[in-house]
PDB file of C-alpha atoms in Angstrom:
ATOM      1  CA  UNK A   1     -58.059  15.216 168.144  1.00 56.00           C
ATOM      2  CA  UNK A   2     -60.868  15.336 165.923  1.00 64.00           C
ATOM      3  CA  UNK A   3     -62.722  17.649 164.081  1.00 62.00           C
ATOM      4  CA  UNK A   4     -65.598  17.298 166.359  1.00 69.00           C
ATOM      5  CA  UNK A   5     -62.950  18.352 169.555  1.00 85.00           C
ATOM      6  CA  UNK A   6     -61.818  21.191 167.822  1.00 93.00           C
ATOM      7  CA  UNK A   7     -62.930  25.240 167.534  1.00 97.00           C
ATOM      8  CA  UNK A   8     -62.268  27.963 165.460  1.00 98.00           C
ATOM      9  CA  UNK A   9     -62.089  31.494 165.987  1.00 98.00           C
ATOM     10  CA  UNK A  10     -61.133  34.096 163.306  1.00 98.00           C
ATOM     11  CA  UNK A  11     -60.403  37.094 165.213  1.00 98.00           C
ATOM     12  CA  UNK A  12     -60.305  40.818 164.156  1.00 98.00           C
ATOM     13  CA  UNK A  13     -58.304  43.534 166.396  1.00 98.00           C
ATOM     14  CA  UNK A  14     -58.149  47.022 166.346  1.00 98.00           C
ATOM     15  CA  UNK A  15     -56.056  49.876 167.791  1.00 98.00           C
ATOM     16  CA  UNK A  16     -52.457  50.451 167.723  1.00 97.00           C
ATOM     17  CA  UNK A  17     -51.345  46.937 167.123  1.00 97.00           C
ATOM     18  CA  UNK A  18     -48.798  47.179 164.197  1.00 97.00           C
ATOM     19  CA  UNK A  19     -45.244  47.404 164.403  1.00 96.00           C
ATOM     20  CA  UNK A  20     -45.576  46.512 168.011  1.00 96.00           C
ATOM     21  CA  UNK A  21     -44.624  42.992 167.740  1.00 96.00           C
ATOM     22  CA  UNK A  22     -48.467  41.725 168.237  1.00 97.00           C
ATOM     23  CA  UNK A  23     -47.713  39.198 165.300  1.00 97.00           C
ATOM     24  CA  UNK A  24     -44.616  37.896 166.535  1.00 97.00           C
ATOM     25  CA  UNK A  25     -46.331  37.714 170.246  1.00 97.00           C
ATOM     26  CA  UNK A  26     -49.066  36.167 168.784  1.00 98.00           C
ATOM     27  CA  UNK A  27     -47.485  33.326 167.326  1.00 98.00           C
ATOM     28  CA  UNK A  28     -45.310  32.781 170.548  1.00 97.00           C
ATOM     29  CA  UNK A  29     -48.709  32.549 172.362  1.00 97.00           C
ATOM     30  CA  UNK A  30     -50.249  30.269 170.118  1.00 98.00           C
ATOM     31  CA  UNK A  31     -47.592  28.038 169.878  1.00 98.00           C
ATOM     32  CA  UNK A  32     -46.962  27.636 173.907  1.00 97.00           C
ATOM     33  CA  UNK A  33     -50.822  27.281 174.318  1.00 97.00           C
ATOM     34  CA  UNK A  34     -50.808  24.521 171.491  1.00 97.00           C
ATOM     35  CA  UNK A  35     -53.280  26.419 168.788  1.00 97.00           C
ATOM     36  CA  UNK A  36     -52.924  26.103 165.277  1.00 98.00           C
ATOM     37  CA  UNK A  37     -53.436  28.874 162.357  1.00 98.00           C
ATOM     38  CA  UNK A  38     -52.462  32.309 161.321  1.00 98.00           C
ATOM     39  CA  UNK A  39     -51.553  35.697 161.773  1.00 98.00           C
ATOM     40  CA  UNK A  40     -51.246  38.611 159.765  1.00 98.00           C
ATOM     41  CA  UNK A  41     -51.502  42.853 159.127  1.00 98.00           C
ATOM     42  CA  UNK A  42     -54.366  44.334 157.399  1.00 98.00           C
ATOM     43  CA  UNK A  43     -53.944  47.374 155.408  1.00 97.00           C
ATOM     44  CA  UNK A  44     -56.479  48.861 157.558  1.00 98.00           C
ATOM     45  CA  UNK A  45     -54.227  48.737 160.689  1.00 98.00           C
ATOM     46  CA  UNK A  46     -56.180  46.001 162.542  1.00 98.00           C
ATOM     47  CA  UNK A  47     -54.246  42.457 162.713  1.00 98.00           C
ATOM     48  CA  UNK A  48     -56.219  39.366 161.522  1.00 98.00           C
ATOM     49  CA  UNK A  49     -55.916  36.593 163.041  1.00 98.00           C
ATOM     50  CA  UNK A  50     -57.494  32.798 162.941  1.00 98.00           C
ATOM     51  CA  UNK A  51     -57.165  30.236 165.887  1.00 98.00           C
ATOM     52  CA  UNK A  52     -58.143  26.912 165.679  1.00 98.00           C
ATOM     53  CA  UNK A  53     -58.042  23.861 168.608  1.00 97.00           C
ATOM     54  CA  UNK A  54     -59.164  22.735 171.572  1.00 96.00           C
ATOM     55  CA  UNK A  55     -61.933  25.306 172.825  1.00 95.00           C
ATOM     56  CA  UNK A  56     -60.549  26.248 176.272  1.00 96.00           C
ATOM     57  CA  UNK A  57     -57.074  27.278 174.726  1.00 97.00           C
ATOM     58  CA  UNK A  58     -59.069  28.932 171.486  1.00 98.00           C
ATOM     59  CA  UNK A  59     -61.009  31.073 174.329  1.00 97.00           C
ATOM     60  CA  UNK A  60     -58.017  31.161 176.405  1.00 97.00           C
ATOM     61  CA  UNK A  61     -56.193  32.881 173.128  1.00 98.00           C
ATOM     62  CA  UNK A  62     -59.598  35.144 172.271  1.00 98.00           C
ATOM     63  CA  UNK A  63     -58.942  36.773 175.479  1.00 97.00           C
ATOM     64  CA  UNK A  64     -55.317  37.139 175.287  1.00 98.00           C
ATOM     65  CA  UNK A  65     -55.894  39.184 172.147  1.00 98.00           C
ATOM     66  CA  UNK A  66     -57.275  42.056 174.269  1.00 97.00           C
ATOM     67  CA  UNK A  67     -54.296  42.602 176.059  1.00 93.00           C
ATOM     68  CA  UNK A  68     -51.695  41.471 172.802  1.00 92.00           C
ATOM     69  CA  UNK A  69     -47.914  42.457 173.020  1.00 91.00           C
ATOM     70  CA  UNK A  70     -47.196  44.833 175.305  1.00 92.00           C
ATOM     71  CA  UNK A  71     -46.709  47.839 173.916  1.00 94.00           C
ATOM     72  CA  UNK A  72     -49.873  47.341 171.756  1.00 97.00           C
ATOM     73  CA  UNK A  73     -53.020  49.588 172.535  1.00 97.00           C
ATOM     74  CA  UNK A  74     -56.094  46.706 171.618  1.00 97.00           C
ATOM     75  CA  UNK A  75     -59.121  49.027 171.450  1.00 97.00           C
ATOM     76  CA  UNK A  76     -61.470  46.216 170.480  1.00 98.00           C
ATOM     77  CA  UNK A  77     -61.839  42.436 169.579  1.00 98.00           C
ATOM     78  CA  UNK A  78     -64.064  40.780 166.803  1.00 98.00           C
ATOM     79  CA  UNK A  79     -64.641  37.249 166.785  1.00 98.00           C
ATOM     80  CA  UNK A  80     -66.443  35.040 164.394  1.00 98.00           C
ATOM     81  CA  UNK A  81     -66.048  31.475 165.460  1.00 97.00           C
ATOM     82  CA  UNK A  82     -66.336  29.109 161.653  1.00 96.00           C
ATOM     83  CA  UNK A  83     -65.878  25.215 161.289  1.00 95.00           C
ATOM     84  CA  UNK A  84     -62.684  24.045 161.613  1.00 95.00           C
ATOM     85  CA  UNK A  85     -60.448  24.086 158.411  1.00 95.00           C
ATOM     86  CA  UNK A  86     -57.737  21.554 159.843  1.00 93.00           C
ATOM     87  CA  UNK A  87     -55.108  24.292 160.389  1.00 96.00           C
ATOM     88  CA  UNK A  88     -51.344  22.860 161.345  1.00 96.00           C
ATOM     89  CA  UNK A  89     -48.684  24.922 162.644  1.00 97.00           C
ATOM     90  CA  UNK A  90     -49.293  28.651 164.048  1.00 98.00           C
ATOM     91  CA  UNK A  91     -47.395  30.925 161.393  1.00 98.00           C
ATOM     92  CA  UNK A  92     -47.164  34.493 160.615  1.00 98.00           C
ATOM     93  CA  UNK A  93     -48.612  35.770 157.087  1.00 96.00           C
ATOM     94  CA  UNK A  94     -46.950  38.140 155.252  1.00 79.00           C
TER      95      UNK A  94
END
């Protein structure tokens, strides 16, 4: 896939989403869906998180992060889509 194929969305969320597994589920999402990036805590509380492929899956993944792991309480969703960096691999940050 090239450059010109892919998307990137680096995506903000808010609410009660640490220690909840959202990471974790995150990564299992992005993986089965085929994305490629990151995911990690912010001091903050909010999880930061960057998704990068093919732009029905990115969307597809956008979306999912409103609901997150269950037992997280999303109470909103920032995206900023950015050029593509060539991300490989979906992993959690520490």
């Amino acid at each position: 896939m090239s450059a010109a194929d892919r998307t990137r969305a680096h995506v903000f969320v808010s609410g009660r989403v640490q220690g909840v597994y959202y990471r974790a589920n995150t990564r299992d999402t992005a993986q089965e869906k085929g994305i490629d990036g990151w995911v990690q805590n912010l001091r903050d509380g909010r999880v930061e998180a960057v998704f990068e492929g093919p732009e029905d899956a990115v969307e597809s993944m956008v979306e999912w992060c409103h609901e997150g792991s269950p037992a997280a309480n999303v109470e909103s969703v920032e995206v900023e889509y950015e050029e593509p960096e060539a991300e490989d691999g979906f992993r959690i940050r520490r």
